[in-house]
Amino acid sequence: MEQIMEQMQIFTCLGKGHGAPCLPATRKEWEKLRQEPWLAQMCARIEKGDDELKHRLPVWTPHCAEFKDNHRAIADAVRPLNRLMLDFDEKGHTEEILEKLKDAANPDINGMQILLVEESVRRGTHVLVELPEGMDAETAQQLMKEVTGFEPDKQVKGVDRCIYMVPEDHTKFVSDKLFEPVISSNPRPVISSGVEKSPEISPCATLSRDDNHRPVIPSVVEGSHESLSFKGIPYSSIIAEWWRRNGGEPAEGERNVKLHKLAANLRAICDNKKEVLMQVMPRFGLSDVELKSVIDSACKEPTKGSRLIDQIIGDLSATLEVTEGGTLEMTEDAEAVAEETGVKVNVRALPIGLKESLVGVPVSMHMPVLCGVMPICGAYADQVEVEYCDGNLQHLGLMSIIRGEQASNKSVVKNAVDIWKRQFDEEDALARKREEEWKERKKGRKANEKAPDDPKVLIRMVPVTVSCSTLLKRFKNAQGHTIYSFGEELDTLRKTNGAGSWSSKYDIYRLSFDKGEWGQDYNSDAAESGVVNVAYNWTMLGTNGALRKCFKSDNIENGLSSRILVAEMPDASFSKMPKFKRRSADDEAKIQEAVNRLRSATGFVDTPRLRKAIEDWVEERRVEAAKDIDHVKDTYRKRAAVIGFRCGVIFRLLEGKESNKCIEFALMMADYCLSQQIKTFGEALQNQYVDASSECQRYGANHSVFDRLSPTFTRGDLGALKPDCSKSGLRNIIMRWKRDGWIEPVDKDHFRKTSQRPNVPSSH
């Protein structure tokens, strides 16, 4: 995605009463905007029904090139153009209309010159014409109806009318005359700063943004306030969202009341500066004197914060991401990704290191990258101990698998991990050099010469295909540190199964989650023997096929699958090539600073708020699972909570405090981990448990098995809802519900729901 912020400063103006200039568009600017991938993505989503997004599209005013004070109104039209945009609402007829126009007069119709034919956002048709002298809009509309057989919208004729911009592939015909300078039909010169402007203008008119269309990214001009944004968010975006949440823009008779309320709330983020409010407030026809009166009145009210304004700013912040230049860039597909994955990463809320890991990464790949770097973060912070909500001490053991089909851009995870592991690589290079020198001395010694002592070097980075014997040696020399591996192909590990590597290592992986004991004992000096506490984190990339082959029923049932943080790459089928950006040297330096923070953390780190939040989260999932008798969710919720907790500890170490953002991050990671474990491994347990994903589809969050039962029910009623459950299984369900106080027996076969309904702890 290009620097949208920069482009919008070229292609947009502030609209009603904001005072920034509307800029005429050259052909180059026009075509560049229409070629932007983000514009095509927005229009595609709007066509699928995302109506709210339509109001974020850039707009242009084809009937007028300039408005007084940028107030888009008929009375303030300074340079109207003798042209008309004909809007045909019927969908799917653009090619047909174009052919009829070409056949009519090649393409001059009764003196009208065709300048542009395009599909609208919703696949209607726009036809822009240059009107001959003396022809009015009504006549042109009637003639166009006769030529095309379709009736245009008669309302689209006002000089202040704006049109949504569409992508390049919506453009069916464009005349060179659209970009040729013409003389305005109202050749009044406009005086600005004592300089008379020529009435000769670009007929492409003004690319603009109305106050109704968000987010508006303003052009800041010389002489205006130094900033028209708050914490990087344009005031126009904040105002547009305010209207949306407060019943819309003022209707007739309520203008002053609504503007007063808006000003009273905006002042909290404008530091009570009236000059700022004068620039950012919409006017709706108010003069400067009238607007100043509204602002003066609003500023006399007692100062108080606005919770709604704070919420708006928080929500809009979540739709922005930091680009490599440190500016803010809108992620237009953030909502779609959140809808698909259930997770929305607030990049601006991330601590040092994690934020820079996502620089230049498409928003659809944020979670795979975050999940990919979590294990190496935990490996660096291996001198930390934390208390979990069950009272036990833990280390930050984490294992991630990033799954996706071939050519799904899994390398975006590798690129991030490569920066994180630089310190390991540099230190290991020296250690491996010492080890190689020792091997050479040992190999070159004379028969009667004593072998040199093993240097027992600390090597932290090992390949995933390392033999169990060598891995045991690395553990023995680890000096209390965590070993880390990164594997680009899970299938490579699977193919070593013949030598027993995978079958043996899954025991090591399971034990490493909680630093369990593992070892082997051989009589031969050629093989390593011993018992160690396993501390081993890793990140692996692999296709879905390789994952299925590695994780069959035995590997799933033995608990390994519940210990793995799985992330899914976005489906790349038939999709356009994603755009990546390189991290700057400053971004990479911040990741190294993050590494230093993690390595310097030692001893016990207390996280009471995080413990409580995770404890509540795992209880919420328990209640959900119990209501649906969902064994899969009940199995995976426990370790998903541990994984989310450990990710939260890493966040806390990087940020330096146990903040609300830290807790939100931990809960987000726990939610994502649970959903991905169920999605990836749940099907393999379907012979014993109900597949949680299909259970959710059948019943939904508010229609669990328990909720679907009548206030008084029988075992037979429960059996009808759980036909796959045995009699003993139904008996266990009844016993569990009775134990939890959800039901009480009426007689042998009848049960009544109690007032103690299933509930969950309050959210954080």
Coordinates of N, CA and C in Angstrom, one line a residue, residues 72-225:
R72 N -18.6 23.5 0.1 CA -19.3 22.9 -1.1 C -20.8 23.1 -1.0
A73 N -21.2 24.2 -1.6 CA -22.6 24.6 -1.6 C -22.8 25.4 -2.9
I74 N -24.1 25.4 -3.4 CA -24.4 26.0 -4.7 C -24.1 27.5 -4.6
A75 N -24.4 28.2 -3.5 CA -24.2 29.6 -3.3 C -22.7 30.0 -3.3
D76 N -21.8 29.0 -3.0 CA -20.4 29.3 -2.9 C -19.6 28.7 -4.1
A77 N -20.3 28.3 -5.2 CA -19.6 27.8 -6.3 C -18.9 29.0 -7.0
V78 N -17.6 28.9 -7.1 CA -16.8 30.0 -7.7 C -16.5 29.7 -9.2
R79 N -16.2 28.4 -9.5 CA -15.9 28.0 -10.9 C -16.7 26.9 -11.4
P80 N -18.0 27.1 -11.6 CA -18.8 26.0 -12.1 C -18.4 25.7 -13.6
L81 N -18.6 24.4 -13.9 CA -18.2 23.9 -15.3 C -19.5 23.6 -16.0
N82 N -19.5 23.8 -17.3 CA -20.6 23.5 -18.2 C -20.7 22.0 -18.6
R83 N -20.8 21.2 -17.6 CA -20.8 19.8 -17.8 C -21.9 19.1 -16.9
L84 N -22.1 17.9 -17.1 CA -23.2 17.1 -16.4 C -22.8 15.7 -16.2
M85 N -22.8 15.2 -15.0 CA -22.6 13.8 -14.7 C -23.9 13.1 -14.6
L86 N -24.2 12.2 -15.6 CA -25.4 11.4 -15.6 C -25.2 10.1 -14.9
D87 N -26.0 9.9 -13.9 CA -25.9 8.7 -13.0 C -27.0 7.7 -13.3
F88 N -26.7 6.5 -13.8 CA -27.6 5.5 -14.1 C -27.5 4.4 -12.9
D89 N -28.6 4.3 -12.2 CA -28.6 3.4 -11.0 C -28.6 1.9 -11.3
E90 N -29.3 1.6 -12.5 CA -29.4 0.2 -12.8 C -28.0 -0.5 -13.0
K91 N -27.8 -1.6 -12.3 CA -26.5 -2.2 -12.3 C -26.2 -3.1 -13.5
G92 N -25.0 -3.1 -13.9 CA -24.5 -4.1 -14.9 C -24.8 -3.7 -16.4
H93 N -25.0 -2.4 -16.7 CA -25.3 -2.0 -18.0 C -24.3 -1.1 -18.6
T94 N -23.2 -0.9 -18.0 CA -22.2 0.1 -18.4 C -21.7 -0.2 -19.8
E95 N -21.3 -1.4 -20.1 CA -20.8 -1.7 -21.5 C -21.9 -1.5 -22.5
E96 N -23.2 -1.8 -22.2 CA -24.3 -1.6 -23.1 C -24.5 -0.1 -23.4
I97 N -24.5 0.7 -22.3 CA -24.6 2.1 -22.4 C -23.5 2.7 -23.3
L98 N -22.3 2.2 -23.0 CA -21.1 2.7 -23.8 C -21.3 2.4 -25.3
E99 N -21.7 1.2 -25.6 CA -21.9 0.9 -27.0 C -23.0 1.8 -27.7
K100 N -24.0 2.0 -27.0 CA -25.1 2.9 -27.5 C -24.6 4.3 -27.7
L101 N -23.8 4.8 -26.8 CA -23.2 6.1 -27.0 C -22.3 6.2 -28.2
K102 N -21.5 5.2 -28.4 CA -20.6 5.1 -29.5 C -21.3 5.1 -30.8
D103 N -22.4 4.3 -30.8 CA -23.2 4.2 -32.1 C -24.0 5.5 -32.4
A104 N -24.3 6.3 -31.3 CA -25.1 7.5 -31.5 C -24.5 8.5 -32.4
A105 N -23.3 9.0 -32.0 CA -22.7 10.1 -32.8 C -21.2 10.1 -32.6
N106 N -20.6 9.0 -32.3 CA -19.1 8.8 -32.3 C -18.3 9.9 -31.6
P107 N -18.3 10.2 -30.4 CA -19.4 10.0 -29.4 C -20.1 11.3 -29.1
D108 N -20.3 12.1 -30.1 CA -21.0 13.4 -29.9 C -22.5 13.3 -30.1
I109 N -23.2 13.5 -29.0 CA -24.7 13.3 -29.0 C -25.4 14.6 -28.9
N110 N -26.0 15.1 -30.0 CA -26.7 16.4 -30.0 C -25.9 17.5 -29.4
G111 N -24.6 17.5 -29.7 CA -23.7 18.6 -29.2 C -23.0 18.2 -27.9
M112 N -23.5 17.2 -27.2 CA -22.9 16.8 -25.9 C -21.6 16.0 -26.3
Q113 N -20.5 16.3 -25.6 CA -19.3 15.6 -25.8 C -19.1 14.7 -24.6
I114 N -18.8 13.4 -24.9 CA -18.6 12.4 -23.8 C -17.2 12.5 -23.3
L115 N -17.1 12.8 -22.0 CA -15.7 13.0 -21.4 C -15.3 11.7 -20.6
L116 N -16.3 11.0 -20.0 CA -16.0 9.9 -19.2 C -17.1 8.9 -19.1
V117 N -16.9 7.6 -19.2 CA -17.9 6.6 -18.9 C -17.2 5.6 -17.9
E118 N -17.9 5.4 -16.8 CA -17.3 4.5 -15.8 C -18.4 3.8 -15.0
E119 N -18.1 2.6 -14.5 CA -18.9 1.9 -13.5 C -18.9 2.6 -12.2
S120 N -20.0 2.8 -11.5 CA -20.0 3.3 -10.2 C -19.5 2.3 -9.2
V121 N -19.4 2.7 -7.9 CA -18.9 1.7 -6.9 C -19.8 0.5 -6.9
R122 N -21.1 0.6 -7.1 CA -22.0 -0.5 -7.0 C -22.4 -1.0 -8.4
R123 N -21.6 -0.7 -9.4 CA -21.8 -1.2 -10.8 C -22.9 -0.6 -11.5
G124 N -23.4 0.6 -11.1 CA -24.2 1.4 -11.9 C -23.3 2.1 -13.0
T125 N -23.8 3.2 -13.6 CA -23.0 3.8 -14.7 C -23.0 5.3 -14.5
H126 N -21.8 5.9 -14.6 CA -21.6 7.3 -14.7 C -21.2 7.7 -16.1
V127 N -21.8 8.7 -16.6 CA -21.5 9.3 -17.9 C -21.3 10.8 -17.7
L128 N -20.1 11.3 -17.9 CA -19.8 12.7 -17.8 C -19.8 13.3 -19.2
V129 N -20.6 14.4 -19.4 CA -20.6 15.0 -20.7 C -20.3 16.5 -20.5
E130 N -19.8 17.1 -21.6 CA -19.6 18.5 -21.8 C -20.9 19.0 -22.5
L131 N -21.6 19.9 -21.9 CA -22.9 20.4 -22.5 C -22.6 21.5 -23.5
P132 N -23.3 21.5 -24.6 CA -23.2 22.6 -25.6 C -23.9 23.8 -25.0
E133 N -23.5 25.0 -25.6 CA -24.0 26.3 -25.1 C -25.6 26.2 -25.2
G134 N -26.2 26.6 -24.1 CA -27.7 26.7 -24.1 C -28.4 25.5 -23.7
M135 N -27.8 24.3 -23.6 CA -28.5 23.1 -23.2 C -28.5 23.0 -21.6
D136 N -29.7 22.8 -21.1 CA -29.8 22.6 -19.6 C -29.7 21.2 -19.2
A137 N -29.6 20.9 -17.9 CA -29.5 19.5 -17.4 C -30.7 18.7 -17.7
E138 N -31.9 19.2 -17.6 CA -33.1 18.4 -17.9 C -33.1 17.9 -19.3
T139 N -32.7 18.8 -20.3 CA -32.7 18.4 -21.7 C -31.7 17.3 -21.9
A140 N -30.5 17.5 -21.3 CA -29.5 16.5 -21.5 C -29.9 15.2 -20.9
Q141 N -30.6 15.2 -19.8 CA -31.0 13.9 -19.2 C -32.0 13.2 -20.1
Q142 N -33.0 14.0 -20.7 CA -34.0 13.4 -21.5 C -33.4 12.8 -22.8
L143 N -32.4 13.6 -23.4 CA -31.7 13.1 -24.6 C -30.9 11.8 -24.3
M144 N -30.3 11.7 -23.1 CA -29.5 10.6 -22.8 C -30.4 9.4 -22.6
K145 N -31.6 9.6 -22.0 CA -32.6 8.5 -21.8 C -33.0 7.9 -23.2
E146 N -33.2 8.8 -24.2 CA -33.6 8.4 -25.5 C -32.5 7.6 -26.2
V147 N -31.3 8.0 -26.0 CA -30.2 7.3 -26.7 C -29.8 6.0 -26.1
T148 N -29.8 5.9 -24.7 CA -29.4 4.7 -24.0 C -30.5 3.7 -23.7
G149 N -31.7 4.3 -23.6 CA -32.8 3.4 -23.1 C -32.9 3.3 -21.6
F150 N -32.0 4.0 -20.9 CA -32.0 4.0 -19.4 C -32.2 5.4 -18.9
E151 N -32.9 5.5 -17.8 CA -33.2 6.8 -17.3 C -32.2 7.2 -16.2
P152 N -31.5 8.3 -16.4 CA -30.5 8.8 -15.3 C -31.2 9.4 -14.1
D153 N -30.5 9.4 -13.0 CA -31.0 10.1 -11.8 C -31.1 11.6 -12.0
K154 N -32.3 12.1 -11.9 CA -32.6 13.5 -12.2 C -32.0 14.4 -11.1
Q155 N -31.7 13.8 -9.9 CA -31.2 14.7 -8.9 C -29.7 15.0 -9.0
V156 N -29.0 14.2 -9.9 CA -27.6 14.5 -10.0 C -27.3 15.6 -11.1
K157 N -27.5 16.8 -10.6 CA -27.3 17.9 -11.5 C -26.8 19.1 -10.8
G158 N -26.9 19.2 -9.5 CA -26.5 20.3 -8.7 C -25.0 20.6 -8.9
V159 N -24.6 21.9 -8.9 CA -23.2 22.2 -9.1 C -22.3 21.7 -7.9
D160 N -23.0 21.5 -6.8 CA -22.3 21.1 -5.6 C -22.2 19.5 -5.4
R161 N -22.7 18.8 -6.4 CA -22.8 17.4 -6.3 C -21.4 16.7 -6.3
C162 N -21.2 15.8 -5.4 CA -19.9 15.1 -5.5 C -20.1 13.6 -5.9
I163 N -19.1 13.0 -6.5 CA -19.1 11.7 -7.0 C -18.0 10.8 -6.3
Y164 N -18.3 9.6 -6.0 CA -17.3 8.8 -5.4 C -16.2 8.3 -6.4
M165 N -15.0 8.3 -6.0 CA -13.9 7.9 -6.9 C -14.0 6.4 -7.0
V166 N -13.6 5.8 -8.2 CA -13.7 4.4 -8.5 C -12.3 3.9 -9.0
P167 N -12.0 2.7 -8.9 CA -10.7 2.2 -9.4 C -10.6 2.2 -11.0
E168 N -9.4 2.0 -11.4 CA -9.1 2.1 -12.9 C -9.9 1.1 -13.7
D169 N -10.1 -0.1 -13.2 CA -10.9 -1.1 -14.0 C -12.3 -0.8 -14.1
H170 N -12.8 0.2 -13.4 CA -14.2 0.7 -13.5 C -14.3 1.7 -14.7
T171 N -13.2 2.2 -15.1 CA -13.2 3.2 -16.2 C -13.3 2.5 -17.5
K172 N -14.4 2.9 -18.3 CA -14.6 2.3 -19.6 C -14.2 3.2 -20.8
F173 N -14.3 4.5 -20.5 CA -13.9 5.4 -21.6 C -13.5 6.7 -20.9
V174 N -12.4 7.3 -21.4 CA -12.0 8.6 -20.9 C -11.4 9.4 -22.0
S175 N -11.9 10.6 -22.2 CA -11.5 11.5 -23.3 C -10.3 12.3 -22.8
D176 N -9.4 12.6 -23.8 CA -8.3 13.5 -23.5 C -8.8 14.9 -23.1
K177 N -10.0 15.2 -23.6 CA -10.5 16.6 -23.3 C -10.9 16.7 -21.8
L178 N -11.0 15.6 -21.1 CA -11.3 15.7 -19.7 C -10.2 16.5 -18.9
F179 N -8.9 16.4 -19.5 CA -7.8 17.0 -18.8 C -7.3 18.2 -19.5
E180 N -7.9 18.7 -20.5 CA -7.5 19.9 -21.2 C -8.0 21.1 -20.5
P181 N -7.2 22.2 -20.3 CA -7.7 23.4 -19.7 C -8.9 24.0 -20.4
V182 N -9.9 24.5 -19.7 CA -11.0 25.1 -20.4 C -11.3 26.4 -19.6
I183 N -12.1 27.3 -20.2 CA -12.5 28.5 -19.6 C -13.9 28.2 -18.9
S184 N -13.9 28.6 -17.6 CA -15.2 28.4 -16.8 C -16.3 29.2 -17.4
S185 N -17.5 28.6 -17.3 CA -18.7 29.2 -17.8 C -19.1 30.4 -17.0
N186 N -18.5 30.5 -15.8 CA -18.7 31.7 -15.0 C -17.3 32.2 -14.7
P187 N -16.8 33.1 -15.6 CA -15.4 33.5 -15.5 C -15.1 34.5 -14.5
R188 N -15.6 34.4 -13.3 CA -15.3 35.4 -12.3 C -13.9 35.1 -11.7
P189 N -13.0 36.1 -11.7 CA -11.7 35.8 -11.1 C -11.9 35.7 -9.6
V190 N -11.0 34.9 -8.9 CA -11.0 34.8 -7.5 C -9.8 35.4 -6.9
I191 N -10.1 36.3 -6.0 CA -9.0 37.1 -5.4 C -8.5 36.4 -4.1
S192 N -7.3 36.0 -4.0 CA -6.8 35.4 -2.8 C -5.4 36.0 -2.5
S193 N -5.2 36.5 -1.3 CA -3.9 37.1 -0.9 C -3.5 38.2 -1.9
G194 N -4.4 38.9 -2.5 CA -4.1 40.0 -3.4 C -3.7 39.5 -4.8
V195 N -3.7 38.2 -5.1 CA -3.3 37.7 -6.4 C -4.6 37.3 -7.1
E196 N -4.8 37.8 -8.3 CA -5.9 37.4 -9.1 C -5.6 36.1 -9.8
K197 N -6.5 35.1 -9.6 CA -6.3 33.8 -10.3 C -7.0 33.8 -11.6
S198 N -6.4 33.1 -12.5 CA -7.0 33.0 -13.9 C -8.2 32.1 -13.8
P199 N -9.3 32.4 -14.6 CA -10.4 31.5 -14.6 C -10.1 30.2 -15.4
E200 N -9.0 30.1 -16.1 CA -8.6 28.9 -16.8 C -8.3 27.8 -15.8
I201 N -9.0 26.7 -15.9 CA -8.8 25.6 -14.9 C -8.8 24.2 -15.5
S202 N -8.5 23.3 -14.7 CA -8.5 21.9 -15.1 C -10.0 21.4 -15.1
P203 N -10.5 20.9 -16.2 CA -11.9 20.4 -16.2 C -12.0 19.2 -15.4
C204 N -10.9 18.6 -15.0 CA -11.1 17.4 -14.1 C -11.6 17.8 -12.7
A205 N -11.7 19.1 -12.5 CA -12.3 19.7 -11.4 C -11.6 19.3 -10.1
T206 N -12.3 19.3 -9.0 CA -11.6 19.2 -7.7 C -11.8 17.8 -7.2
L207 N -10.7 17.2 -6.7 CA -10.8 16.0 -6.0 C -11.0 16.4 -4.5
S208 N -12.0 16.0 -3.9 CA -12.4 16.5 -2.6 C -12.9 15.5 -1.6
R209 N -13.0 15.9 -0.4 CA -13.7 15.1 0.6 C -14.6 15.9 1.4
D210 N -15.9 15.5 1.5 CA -16.9 16.2 2.2 C -16.8 15.8 3.7
D211 N -17.4 16.7 4.5 CA -17.4 16.3 6.0 C -18.1 15.0 6.2
N212 N -19.0 14.6 5.3 CA -19.8 13.4 5.5 C -18.9 12.2 5.2
H213 N -17.8 12.4 4.6 CA -17.0 11.3 4.0 C -15.7 11.1 4.8
R214 N -15.5 10.0 5.4 CA -14.4 9.9 6.3 C -13.5 8.7 5.9
P215 N -12.3 8.6 6.4 CA -11.6 9.6 7.2 C -11.0 10.7 6.3
V216 N -11.2 11.9 6.6 CA -10.6 13.0 5.8 C -9.2 13.2 6.3
I217 N -8.2 13.2 5.4 CA -6.9 13.5 5.8 C -6.5 14.8 5.2
P218 N -6.3 15.8 6.0 CA -6.2 17.2 5.5 C -4.9 17.6 4.9
S219 N -4.9 18.5 4.0 CA -3.7 19.2 3.5 C -3.5 20.4 4.5
V220 N -2.4 20.4 5.1 CA -2.1 21.5 6.0 C -1.3 22.5 5.3
V221 N -1.9 23.7 5.2 CA -1.3 24.8 4.4 C -0.6 25.8 5.2
E222 N 0.2 26.5 4.6 CA 1.0 27.6 5.3 C 0.0 28.6 5.8
G223 N 0.2 29.0 7.1 CA -0.6 29.9 7.7 C -1.8 29.3 8.5
S224 N -2.0 28.0 8.3 CA -3.1 27.4 9.1 C -2.5 26.8 10.4
H225 N -3.4 26.2 11.2 CA -2.9 25.7 12.5 C -1.9 24.6 12.2

